Amino acid sequence: MPSDKFRYQLRQEAEYWRRDGLIDATQYQQIAERYQFNTLETAARNRFTLVLIGLGSILVGLAVITFVAANWQEWPRSVKMTLLLSLFVGVNTAGFYLWRQRYTFGTERWQQRLGQGLLLLGTLVLGANLALMAQMFQVNGPSHELYLVWGLGVMAMAYSLRLTSLGVVAILLLGLGYWQAFFNWGTLELGSIWLRWFLQYMPLCIALLTVPLAYWCRSRVIFALGAIAVISAFEGNLSVLGLNYDRLIAETPWLSAIAFALPPALLWAYDDTFWAEGGQHRLSNLETHRPFHWLARSLALLFLSVLLYWLSFHGFWDGQVTYYPTTIPETFNALWANVTVLLGLTLLEWLYLARQAKGRSPRRPLELSTPVMASFIGILAGLPFLPQGGEFMPAIATFTVNVLLFLLGAGLIREGIASGQRRNFWLGMTLFVLQTLSRLFEYSTSLVFKSFVLLLCGLGVIAIGLWYERYIRTLSTHSRLSVTPNPTEGEN
Amino acid sequence: MAPTPSASRTLPSWRFWLPLVCQAALILAIPAQSLHTQLTGRTVILKTAPVDPYDLLRGYSVTLSYDISRVDTLRQLPGWSEFERQRSANSEWPATRFFYLVLEAPGVASTNPPSPWRAVRISGDRPTNLVENQVILRGQIGNNTVPDGLELQGRTSNNTVQYGLERYYIPEDQRDAINQNINTAQANQATQPIVVEVKVDAQGNAVPLSFWVTLGKASAKQTYHYQF
């Protein structure tokens, strides 16, 4: 379905064409019918209505819950329970049956919008039900369990109704639950065994929950959020093991190598057609669409940027080893499961990537970036294996990471210029400036020198930015059409 | 959010009702466990530990810790050393482990407020040979320090003992009165002012039911009973 923005522009253009005599009235009429120009105004109005309905339903839901809470002691428990449950069933049912109505082309009817608003409200009511039931029956549980159970409940609904909005809510709730538990992991109260198991295997569980949902809903948002959730839970579980990475480097270099290298490698080599290859029958539409391939690569670049910036500080590599314990607890069996599965997947993905690359012409510019990426990841993975102790290791590691960070910034800028992608260009620029400023404040002490560098940075950014936006951007929009499909700006 | 292709008139109703029933089951599982304990459980009276009065009332709930919530108390019980050995041999992430506390009824009954029960034994496995006036209470002990020596990195050793009885939700209108009584009672260090009534089922699960706050000395004693 074409976007409203496109249809607005098309309508404007078509009117010009008709006025200038490029098309006649019949042709204009045909275009108008094909793209449903007449629904454009109502679409905008409907969107506004949806916002109002959404806000309104949340307020109504809060009103009911507060009303129940206000009459807490006067009403018997059964009345409160009945009220809460009927609110839960009522809101969801009304939402579903309104939402289920048939679409007209180009726009949703108000019923669908109201229905979706009510289904979203239904997730809120589910959470309120869970929390209030626990209060009513004096059930003492840690708050992360509420979020996890709530998230799983919403996830079931998202799968069944194939609704992106519910999927997003579910991922956010699960993430909230995970990080709540993560920061209180030493004091997990009378927690359920199942939920602790879920937390242990969180990277795998969340991957199994979100990646199929992203395909099922065809949603880039769900894929991106899911990938972030998987990677952050993986890093979280790794760092629970060592409490922080310094210790990991000192003790088990290969584990920190995995922490650094696995996420970008996994994301970079992610290819939608990989699943089709593994399955019994080929999913032919994936061959042509590959909806999440470039998204995963963008996330890999983002992860690498953040990681390199973080590792580029001398303090990170400095001064460990002294008072760390000598044994890793032999208790994190779940960690090995997470690492093994994700590592295996990464290796398979890279094998698949290599096999694909063989069959293709090497002239495609983005195929060249994969060896570069591979060497970045390889160097990062090698760093923890440098001989420990003394000044040697921190110096070499800091220097290497800074060189990598510089190269990444430069590469992104180059890529941004070559393909006319504003996002890569500005990510590269940001890395450059951040690196320069960070090194400046980390090492130098002279204020005059600092101000000089700041001035240069500022002027440089302004000059390059203006130049880029003025010339390259306009040039590349013409050339891009003939060179390569835009990698990161796929369908929404 | 863009409409998804499946959202047509043909989407069968079960696609909605099935997850809704699952969600409802999640909601109802909460009272089910609690009701089971309340219906089948035995009443036990527990004594609270002296607590910081300012930490007691948080929002709409009272936070309590018990005598048996302190590791020092548990450490003096028979069975502790064996439990400790089991725990260190078999720790898992997160490093928590269930334990069972055997509680014994007091000799004298029917006082106001009722006399608290006494912890007589601790064990890692569920005890089977209980006498008539004993119940088991299941608790969990958490340990922040999995690898020894990590306190140096800012994580302190902090054993926490939880029974699922640490929080009471209180009605809004009773909040101020309870708060005031507890504060007054806490100021009086001579007596033990708060005892709590809980129900404990055969598996050792517990739910809180009510608590008594005692004000004043033995001669002019005033007792408040808060039921939930």
XYZ file of C-alpha atoms in Angstrom:
720
model
C 0.000 0.000 0.000
C 1.542 3.366 -0.955
C 2.100 5.757 1.905
C -0.145 8.738 2.497
C 2.787 11.069 1.967
C 3.412 9.605 -1.474
C -0.232 9.852 -2.381
C -0.354 13.490 -1.289
C 2.606 14.300 -3.491
C 1.201 12.266 -6.358
C -2.070 14.081 -6.170
C -0.316 17.433 -6.257
C 1.886 16.358 -9.171
C -1.029 14.846 -11.073
C -2.906 18.090 -10.775
C 0.097 19.934 -12.239
C 0.319 17.382 -15.057
C -3.294 17.831 -15.913
C -2.973 21.611 -15.820
C 0.093 21.487 -18.051
C -1.565 19.118 -20.458
C 0.721 16.134 -19.841
C -2.264 13.968 -19.031
C -5.906 14.417 -19.800
C -8.838 14.398 -17.423
C -9.566 10.684 -17.952
C -6.029 9.721 -17.128
C -6.110 11.933 -14.064
C -9.309 10.245 -13.026
C -7.689 6.825 -13.468
C -4.748 7.788 -11.312
C -7.082 9.298 -8.742
C -9.033 6.086 -8.538
C -6.010 3.853 -8.454
C -4.449 5.751 -5.563
C -7.704 6.666 -3.830
C -7.119 10.394 -3.647
C -10.566 10.851 -2.179
C -9.627 9.003 1.007
C -6.616 11.191 1.714
C -8.410 13.742 3.852
C -10.199 11.133 5.887
C -6.943 9.250 6.442
C -5.383 12.271 8.123
C -8.497 12.866 10.165
C -8.621 9.203 11.141
C -5.058 9.293 12.374
C -5.851 12.241 14.566
C -8.930 10.438 15.836
C -6.802 7.399 16.634
C -4.484 9.448 18.808
C -7.463 10.893 20.647
C -9.086 7.477 21.012
C -5.832 5.971 22.262
C -5.331 8.705 24.844
C -8.971 8.559 25.816
C -9.005 4.802 26.311
C -5.910 4.944 28.487
C -7.518 7.617 30.647
C -10.756 5.635 30.901
C -8.773 2.528 31.877
C -6.878 4.435 34.535
C -10.139 5.907 35.812
C -11.669 2.472 36.270
C -8.567 1.092 37.992
C -8.382 4.083 40.319
C -12.078 3.706 41.062
C -11.512 0.089 42.035
C -8.550 1.077 44.169
C -10.558 3.858 45.843
C -13.246 1.434 46.934
C -10.691 -1.119 47.999
C -11.867 -1.773 51.500
C -15.624 -1.268 51.065
C -16.078 -3.930 48.426
C -15.661 -7.614 49.032
C -12.893 -9.309 47.145
C -15.263 -11.129 44.817
C -16.769 -7.835 43.610
C -13.351 -6.386 42.920
C -12.303 -9.522 41.088
C -15.451 -9.606 38.972
C -15.068 -5.965 38.082
C -11.422 -6.302 37.100
C -11.963 -9.459 35.076
C -14.975 -8.136 33.241
C -13.077 -4.971 32.407
C -10.282 -7.143 31.054
C -12.540 -9.347 28.948
C -14.790 -6.471 27.873
C -12.088 -4.144 26.651
C -10.266 -6.879 24.762
C -13.392 -8.333 23.193
C -14.687 -4.958 22.079
C -11.266 -4.172 20.692
C -10.997 -7.401 18.765
C -14.405 -7.322 17.138
C -14.036 -3.683 16.125
C -10.538 -4.211 14.815
C -11.451 -7.348 12.875
C -13.713 -5.487 10.469
C -12.762 -5.319 6.855
C -10.364 -2.757 5.517
C -11.134 -0.426 2.708
C -8.288 0.355 0.400
C -5.805 2.955 1.539
C -7.346 3.734 4.859
C -8.628 2.041 7.921
C -12.130 2.708 9.021
C -12.622 4.295 12.411
C -13.666 0.950 13.845
C -10.260 -0.574 13.179
C -8.530 2.332 14.812
C -10.753 2.267 17.833
C -10.371 -1.508 17.975
C -6.609 -1.328 17.932
C -6.690 1.359 20.590
C -8.859 -0.875 22.751
C -6.600 -3.885 22.216
C -3.664 -1.774 23.365
C -5.689 -0.668 26.335
C -6.415 -4.352 26.916
C -2.699 -4.972 27.466
C -2.697 -2.232 30.086
C -5.713 -3.783 31.779
C -3.960 -7.161 31.756
C -1.021 -5.658 33.639
C -3.320 -3.887 36.062
C -5.199 -7.130 36.649
C -2.018 -9.021 37.395
C -0.748 -6.350 39.765
C -4.050 -5.790 41.572
C -4.710 -9.518 41.966
C -1.312 -9.888 43.584
C -2.137 -7.015 45.928
C -5.585 -8.296 46.764
C -4.330 -11.737 47.668
C -1.197 -10.474 49.375
C 1.056 -12.311 46.973
C 4.597 -11.056 47.392
C 6.595 -11.416 44.243
C 9.457 -9.468 42.744
C 8.340 -6.852 40.243
C 10.343 -8.271 37.357
C 8.096 -11.344 37.429
C 5.075 -9.163 36.851
C 6.673 -7.665 33.744
C 7.821 -11.026 32.396
C 4.430 -12.689 32.853
C 2.677 -9.639 31.479
C 5.017 -9.541 28.481
C 4.486 -13.223 27.729
C 0.720 -12.758 27.878
C 0.840 -9.838 25.455
C 3.219 -11.799 23.226
C 0.667 -14.592 22.875
C -1.947 -12.086 21.774
C 0.485 -10.419 19.349
C 1.238 -13.733 17.681
C -2.329 -14.778 17.452
C -3.655 -11.503 16.067
C -0.482 -10.755 14.098
C -0.434 -7.257 15.488
C 2.785 -5.252 15.363
C 1.751 -2.834 18.077
C 1.156 -5.605 20.610
C 4.451 -7.226 19.632
C 6.295 -4.005 20.371
C 4.594 -3.695 23.760
C 5.456 -7.321 24.558
C 9.155 -6.874 23.732
C 9.335 -3.701 25.815
C 7.721 -5.465 28.775
C 10.044 -8.467 28.533
C 13.035 -6.145 28.297
C 11.854 -4.207 31.319
C 11.471 -7.453 33.251
C 14.909 -8.688 32.253
C 16.726 -5.530 33.290
C 14.820 -5.267 36.536
C 15.944 -8.781 37.360
C 19.440 -8.079 36.078
C 20.046 -5.195 38.425
C 18.652 -7.134 41.384
C 19.989 -10.528 40.471
C 21.528 -11.172 43.844
C 18.263 -10.639 45.650
C 15.769 -12.454 43.464
C 13.043 -13.131 45.935
C 10.782 -16.130 46.070
C 10.858 -16.303 42.324
C 9.263 -18.912 40.171
C 11.639 -21.532 38.819
C 10.202 -21.101 35.336
C 10.857 -17.423 35.186
C 14.387 -17.833 36.469
C 14.943 -20.422 33.772
C 13.543 -17.952 31.279
C 15.978 -15.282 32.497
C 18.906 -17.646 32.218
C 18.097 -18.492 28.629
C 16.800 -15.015 27.848
C 18.939 -14.430 24.715
C 17.677 -17.629 23.105
C 14.112 -17.298 24.354
C 13.741 -13.736 23.156
C 15.238 -14.652 19.789
C 12.749 -17.498 19.395
C 9.921 -15.190 20.385
C 10.757 -12.101 18.354
C 12.378 -13.170 15.072
C 9.434 -15.306 13.888
C 7.070 -12.573 15.050
C 8.961 -10.027 12.951
C 8.436 -12.182 9.852
C 4.874 -12.989 10.819
C 3.991 -9.310 11.206
C 6.442 -8.204 8.509
C 7.623 -5.576 10.917
C 11.031 -3.952 10.867
C 10.363 -2.368 14.245
C 9.858 -5.762 15.863
C 12.976 -7.123 14.205
C 15.090 -4.188 15.354
C 13.753 -4.265 18.908
C 14.072 -8.040 19.009
C 17.673 -7.951 17.797
C 18.551 -5.301 20.361
C 16.861 -7.386 23.059
C 18.737 -10.553 22.071
C 22.125 -8.841 21.953
C 21.661 -6.881 25.146
C 20.398 -9.928 27.028
C 23.371 -11.906 25.727
C 25.822 -9.254 26.886
C 23.889 -8.973 30.121
C 24.139 -12.686 30.818
C 27.843 -12.641 29.963
C 28.496 -9.771 32.283
C 26.549 -11.370 35.110
C 29.108 -14.119 34.842
C 32.040 -11.791 35.216
C 30.183 -8.859 36.787
C 32.150 -6.737 34.374
C 34.253 -7.160 31.306
C 37.567 -6.195 32.880
C 37.485 -9.352 34.835
C 36.502 -11.393 31.807
C 39.536 -10.175 29.925
C 41.823 -11.001 32.787
C 40.491 -14.487 33.258
C 38.941 -15.967 30.197
C 40.083 -14.069 27.123
C 38.046 -16.211 24.786
C 34.844 -15.310 26.631
C 35.438 -11.598 26.234
C 36.416 -12.230 22.631
C 32.936 -13.707 22.204
C 31.348 -10.769 24.003
C 33.035 -8.342 21.615
C 32.862 -10.246 18.352
C 29.734 -12.365 18.392
C 27.038 -9.665 18.235
C 28.440 -7.761 15.223
C 29.305 -11.010 13.442
C 25.843 -12.444 14.052
C 24.079 -9.314 12.875
C 26.339 -8.585 9.922
C 25.928 -11.995 8.348
C 22.211 -12.160 9.049
C 20.396 -12.978 5.868
C 16.713 -13.651 5.504
C 17.309 -16.244 2.824
C 19.363 -18.234 5.320
C 16.156 -19.567 6.853
C 14.781 -20.543 3.495
C 17.975 -22.491 2.833
C 17.678 -24.397 6.096
C 14.018 -25.232 5.671
C 12.520 -28.018 3.670
C 10.880 -25.834 1.096
C 12.268 -22.594 -0.183
C 10.412 -19.462 0.797
C 10.561 -17.839 -2.566
C 9.353 -14.418 -1.488
C 12.285 -14.110 0.906
C 14.685 -14.464 -2.000
C 13.488 -11.253 -3.512
C 12.548 -9.257 -0.441
C 15.116 -9.996 2.260
C 13.260 -7.639 4.571
C 15.680 -7.598 7.492
C 19.071 -8.138 5.877
C 20.101 -4.487 5.736
C 18.477 -3.661 8.994
C 20.628 -6.275 10.710
C 23.719 -4.840 9.052
C 22.875 -1.340 10.241
C 22.493 -2.704 13.758
C 25.847 -4.476 13.443
C 27.494 -1.194 12.474
C 25.814 0.579 15.338
C 26.928 -2.063 17.822
C 30.474 -1.937 16.503
C 30.545 1.851 16.753
C 29.382 1.876 20.355
C 31.690 -0.990 21.338
C 34.771 0.535 19.712
C 34.082 3.888 21.303
C 33.705 2.252 24.690
C 36.881 0.212 24.310
C 38.865 3.175 23.020
C 39.405 4.535 26.514
C 42.731 3.655 28.039
C 41.131 3.136 31.433
C 39.154 0.186 30.157
C 42.239 -1.876 29.455
C 44.224 -0.590 32.356
C 44.668 -1.815 35.879
C 42.858 -5.113 36.129
C 44.202 -8.485 37.217
C 45.276 -7.383 40.674
C 42.436 -8.374 42.965
C 40.244 -10.626 40.942
C 39.427 -14.106 42.074
C 41.157 -16.922 40.337
C 38.218 -19.185 39.606
C 35.098 -18.694 37.567
C 32.122 -20.255 39.302
C 31.159 -23.473 37.575
C 27.538 -22.625 37.807
C 26.648 -20.805 34.656
C 25.730 -23.756 32.550
C 23.023 -21.777 30.845
C 25.677 -19.427 29.575
C 27.295 -22.170 27.582
C 23.960 -23.006 25.993
C 23.431 -19.385 24.969
C 26.965 -19.022 23.674
C 26.977 -22.348 21.845
C 23.720 -21.798 20.013
C 24.455 -18.223 19.001
C 28.025 -19.045 18.040
C 26.885 -21.987 15.949
C 24.324 -19.798 14.243
C 26.946 -17.161 13.519
C 29.312 -19.687 11.972
C 26.554 -21.119 9.795
C 25.585 -17.617 8.700
C 29.129 -16.803 7.673
C 29.478 -20.060 5.768
C 26.262 -19.222 3.990
C 27.499 -15.708 3.292
C 30.764 -17.013 1.862
C 28.932 -19.443 -0.376
C 26.628 -16.710 -1.602
C 29.507 -14.351 -2.284
C 31.149 -16.930 -4.526
C 28.180 -17.013 -6.825
C 27.932 -13.265 -7.178
C 29.850 -10.718 -9.139
C 32.480 -9.065 -6.967
C 31.717 -5.643 -8.346
C 28.875 -4.900 -6.042
C 30.313 -2.280 -3.708
C 28.765 -3.628 -0.550
C 30.263 -7.060 -1.001
C 33.612 -5.407 -0.391
C 32.572 -4.289 3.041
C 32.162 -7.829 4.335
C 35.900 -8.688 4.345
C 36.555 -5.360 6.048
C 33.938 -6.141 8.643
C 35.358 -9.613 9.112
C 38.828 -8.252 9.765
C 37.464 -5.686 12.243
C 35.694 -8.437 14.139
C 38.761 -10.671 13.934
C 41.040 -8.014 15.384
C 38.557 -7.255 18.169
C 38.320 -10.930 19.018
C 42.109 -11.155 19.137
C 42.646 -8.265 21.529
C 41.827 -10.086 24.782
C 44.490 -12.676 23.939
C 47.325 -10.155 24.135
C 49.798 -11.079 26.884
C 48.584 -9.731 30.216
C 50.456 -7.620 32.695
C 52.557 -4.512 32.496
C 52.012 -1.545 30.250
C 52.270 -3.454 27.001
C 48.758 -4.844 26.729
C 46.779 -1.665 27.566
C 48.921 0.415 25.229
C 48.620 -1.927 22.264
C 44.928 -2.578 22.832
C 44.021 1.090 23.228
C 46.021 2.021 20.149
C 44.477 -0.747 18.037
C 40.942 0.096 19.072
C 41.491 3.771 18.327
C 42.829 2.950 14.888
C 39.803 0.719 14.276
C 37.457 3.427 15.483
C 39.095 5.944 13.183
C 38.891 3.550 10.238
C 35.257 2.786 10.980
C 34.410 6.475 11.106
C 36.264 7.152 7.871
C 34.720 4.116 6.201
C 31.228 5.156 7.196
C 31.784 8.660 5.883
C 33.145 7.274 2.641
C 30.248 4.888 2.338
C 27.838 7.687 3.118
C 29.322 9.824 0.360
C 29.523 7.005 -2.157
C 25.959 5.849 -1.772
C 24.393 9.117 -0.698
C 23.204 7.764 2.618
C 22.889 10.494 5.150
C 22.710 8.070 8.048
C 26.100 6.438 7.484
C 27.727 9.775 6.803
C 26.541 11.304 10.025
C 27.268 8.217 12.093
C 30.830 8.381 10.786
C 31.071 12.085 11.550
C 29.737 11.545 15.068
C 32.321 8.837 15.685
C 35.091 11.119 14.443
C 34.102 13.996 16.658
C 33.487 11.799 19.681
C 36.824 10.099 19.259
C 38.710 13.345 18.885
C 37.042 14.971 21.864
C 37.349 11.914 24.072
C 41.060 11.468 23.367
C 41.560 15.178 23.902
C 39.978 15.187 27.335
C 41.518 11.860 28.224
C 45.140 12.750 27.559
C 45.806 16.432 27.025
C 45.859 18.974 29.820
C 46.483 22.272 28.112
C 43.331 24.359 27.860
C 44.551 26.407 24.926
C 45.260 23.270 22.965
C 41.859 21.908 23.873
C 40.108 25.015 22.659
C 42.111 24.891 19.453
C 41.081 21.302 18.759
C 37.472 22.056 19.647
C 37.504 24.965 17.243
C 38.950 22.821 14.473
C 36.412 20.093 15.125
C 33.517 22.510 15.060
C 34.631 24.237 11.905
C 35.442 20.945 10.245
C 32.026 19.494 11.018
C 30.246 22.580 9.725
C 32.341 22.720 6.562
C 32.101 19.032 5.717
C 28.440 18.934 6.596
C 27.582 21.862 4.372
C 29.660 20.485 1.555
C 28.116 17.048 1.858
C 24.565 18.236 2.056
C 25.032 20.736 -0.781
C 26.840 18.662 -3.400
C 27.155 14.989 -2.671
C 23.605 14.492 -1.628
C 22.230 16.079 -4.788
C 24.757 14.332 -6.996
C 24.188 10.953 -5.533
C 20.424 11.012 -5.774
C 20.864 10.998 -9.525
C 23.594 8.416 -9.663
C 22.205 6.170 -6.978
C 19.300 5.024 -9.052
C 21.602 3.419 -11.545
C 24.240 2.057 -9.182
C 22.796 0.072 -6.340
C 19.597 -0.333 -4.415
C 19.639 1.711 -1.266
C 20.648 -0.734 1.394
C 19.203 0.722 4.563
C 16.084 2.410 3.385
C 13.822 -0.479 2.598
C 10.117 -0.653 2.960
C 8.593 0.387 6.214
C 0.808 1.370 13.134
C 0.161 -0.035 9.726
C -2.601 -2.581 9.399
C -1.398 -6.093 8.869
C -2.646 -8.131 5.969
C -4.319 -10.794 8.027
C -6.654 -8.302 9.616
C -9.512 -9.200 7.379
C -13.051 -10.182 8.143
C -12.078 -13.820 7.907
C -9.839 -13.840 10.993
C -11.449 -16.578 13.063
C -12.597 -15.779 16.584
C -10.487 -18.473 18.203
C -7.398 -16.505 17.224
C -8.549 -13.957 19.789
C -10.156 -16.175 22.403
C -7.268 -18.593 22.724
C -4.679 -16.004 23.825
C -7.311 -14.257 25.926
C -7.970 -17.456 27.849
C -4.211 -17.849 28.350
C -3.997 -14.314 29.696
C -6.958 -14.905 31.977
C -5.279 -18.065 33.232
C -2.206 -16.016 34.110
C -4.370 -13.595 36.064
C -6.306 -16.320 37.879
C -3.198 -18.284 38.754
C -2.320 -15.581 41.274
C -5.392 -15.896 43.523
C -5.541 -19.659 42.986
C -2.263 -20.292 44.782
C -3.060 -17.793 47.485
C -6.573 -19.136 48.059
C -5.282 -22.692 48.217
C -2.888 -21.688 50.956
C -5.563 -19.759 52.837
C -8.054 -22.608 52.667
C -5.751 -25.493 53.456
C -3.106 -23.804 55.541
C -2.512 -23.603 59.261
C -2.379 -20.347 61.141
C 1.063 -19.364 62.395
C 2.098 -16.286 64.343
C 5.445 -14.715 63.516
C 7.441 -12.136 65.405
C 8.936 -9.223 63.523
C 12.462 -8.042 63.883
C 13.054 -4.473 65.027
C 12.889 -2.455 61.863
C 13.615 1.072 60.836
C 10.263 2.855 61.236
C 10.978 5.108 58.294
C 11.524 2.125 56.079
C 8.364 0.425 57.212
C 5.690 2.157 55.234
C 6.221 2.497 51.542
C 3.339 3.876 49.581
C 0.387 1.611 50.122
C 2.273 -1.291 51.571
C 3.989 -2.151 54.826
C 7.423 -3.711 54.548
C 8.254 -6.067 57.385
C 11.152 -8.255 58.237
C 10.972 -11.027 60.772
C 13.208 -12.483 63.377
C 13.590 -15.436 61.062
C 14.532 -13.095 58.193
C 17.922 -12.528 59.746
C 20.703 -14.862 58.785
C 22.105 -14.576 62.310
C 18.924 -16.111 63.684
C 18.950 -18.933 61.143
C 22.607 -19.623 61.773
C 21.880 -20.662 65.360
C 19.314 -23.277 64.353
C 20.076 -26.988 64.172
C 20.659 -28.054 60.570
C 22.246 -24.790 59.440
C 25.718 -26.161 58.833
C 24.387 -28.989 56.711
C 22.189 -26.616 54.737
C 25.142 -24.290 54.201
C 27.208 -27.183 52.899
C 24.467 -28.188 50.463
C 24.110 -24.633 49.329
C 27.748 -24.110 48.513
C 27.998 -27.464 46.758
C 24.972 -26.917 44.621
C 24.670 -23.254 43.855
C 23.044 -22.185 40.642
C 22.371 -18.879 39.003
C 20.981 -16.853 40.604
C 22.639 -18.112 43.723
C 19.526 -18.651 45.739
C 18.234 -21.762 47.344
C 15.079 -22.818 49.042
C 15.134 -23.898 52.628
C 12.505 -25.192 54.995
C 12.054 -23.858 58.457
C 10.268 -25.952 61.072
C 8.123 -23.754 63.304
C 6.697 -24.884 66.607
C 3.559 -23.558 68.307
C 3.991 -21.782 71.640
C 2.970 -23.547 74.824
C 0.424 -20.999 75.949
C -2.427 -20.197 73.630
C -5.062 -17.425 73.458
C -3.245 -14.326 74.526
C -3.782 -10.936 72.926
C -1.820 -10.468 70.793
C -1.086 -14.182 70.308
C 2.366 -15.478 71.153
C 4.682 -16.027 68.276
C 5.838 -19.421 67.028
C 9.401 -20.502 67.423
C 11.788 -21.723 64.736
C 13.299 -25.021 65.786
C 15.091 -26.451 62.782
C 16.296 -25.573 59.285
C 16.957 -27.894 56.392
C 17.540 -27.801 52.669
C 15.128 -30.638 51.936
C 11.511 -30.720 52.962
C 11.228 -32.308 56.403
C 8.768 -35.158 56.724
C 8.734 -36.141 60.379
C 6.758 -33.304 61.918
C 4.908 -33.497 65.200
C 1.420 -32.140 65.715
C 2.371 -28.634 66.821
C 4.868 -28.037 64.015
C 4.584 -26.605 60.512
C 7.086 -25.968 57.770
C 7.664 -22.596 56.175
C 9.472 -22.364 52.892
C 11.952 -19.558 52.443
C 14.644 -18.581 50.057
C 18.074 -17.286 50.800
C 19.803 -15.113 48.264
C 23.470 -14.446 48.121
C 25.010 -11.547 46.298
C 28.505 -12.916 46.329
C 28.787 -15.856 44.020
C 32.530 -15.692 43.457
C 34.423 -14.976 46.641
C 36.222 -11.707 46.843
C 34.020 -9.663 44.567
C 33.091 -7.355 47.430
C 36.202 -5.476 46.437
C 34.450 -4.429 43.271
C 31.737 -2.663 45.160
C 29.307 -5.522 45.545
C 28.947 -6.221 49.194
C 28.015 -9.486 50.745
C 24.315 -9.217 51.387
C 22.382 -12.283 52.354
C 18.679 -11.823 51.993
C 16.054 -14.128 53.363
C 12.596 -14.092 51.841
C 9.408 -15.928 52.695
C 6.985 -14.077 50.425
C 5.578 -12.416 53.554
C 7.545 -9.235 53.440
C 4.928 -6.905 52.053
C 1.361 -6.102 53.050
C -0.859 -3.966 50.899
C -2.981 -1.747 53.076
C -6.157 0.217 52.395
C -5.650 3.875 51.707
C -7.749 5.166 54.587
C -5.936 3.071 57.191
C -2.551 4.192 56.029
C -2.029 7.141 58.339
C -3.428 5.392 61.400
C -1.239 2.324 60.858
C 1.768 4.464 60.171
C 1.278 6.412 63.372
C 0.731 3.321 65.520
C 3.757 1.558 64.119
C 5.929 4.591 64.691
C 4.773 4.929 68.277
C 5.259 1.234 68.883
C 8.717 1.248 67.354
C 9.770 4.091 69.630
C 9.046 1.850 72.592
C 12.019 -0.483 72.504
C 11.082 -2.481 75.613
C 8.338 -4.609 74.098
C 8.147 -6.422 70.833
C 5.310 -4.492 69.253
C 4.399 -6.283 66.048
C 3.308 -9.879 65.482
C 1.927 -11.181 62.217
C -0.643 -13.864 61.477
C 0.046 -15.982 58.408
C -1.349 -19.147 56.867
C 1.102 -21.846 55.868
C 0.141 -24.779 53.650
C 1.621 -28.258 53.599
C 4.231 -27.292 51.005
C 5.479 -24.431 53.121
C 3.923 -21.622 51.070
C 2.681 -18.759 53.165
C 0.275 -15.827 52.857
C -0.028 -12.996 55.355
C -3.452 -12.425 56.909
C -3.230 -9.794 59.612
C -0.960 -8.178 62.149
C -1.137 -6.791 65.666
C 0.551 -3.638 66.850
C 0.961 -3.271 70.587
C 1.322 0.159 72.153
C 2.412 0.995 75.670
C 3.845 -1.011 78.545
C 2.395 -4.166 80.034
C 0.102 -2.338 82.480
C -1.574 0.027 80.025
C -1.291 -2.090 76.956
C -3.264 -1.276 73.838
C -3.448 -3.663 70.951
C -4.520 -2.929 67.406
C -5.394 -5.723 65.045
C -5.221 -5.053 61.298
C -6.885 -7.573 59.070
C -6.587 -7.750 55.315
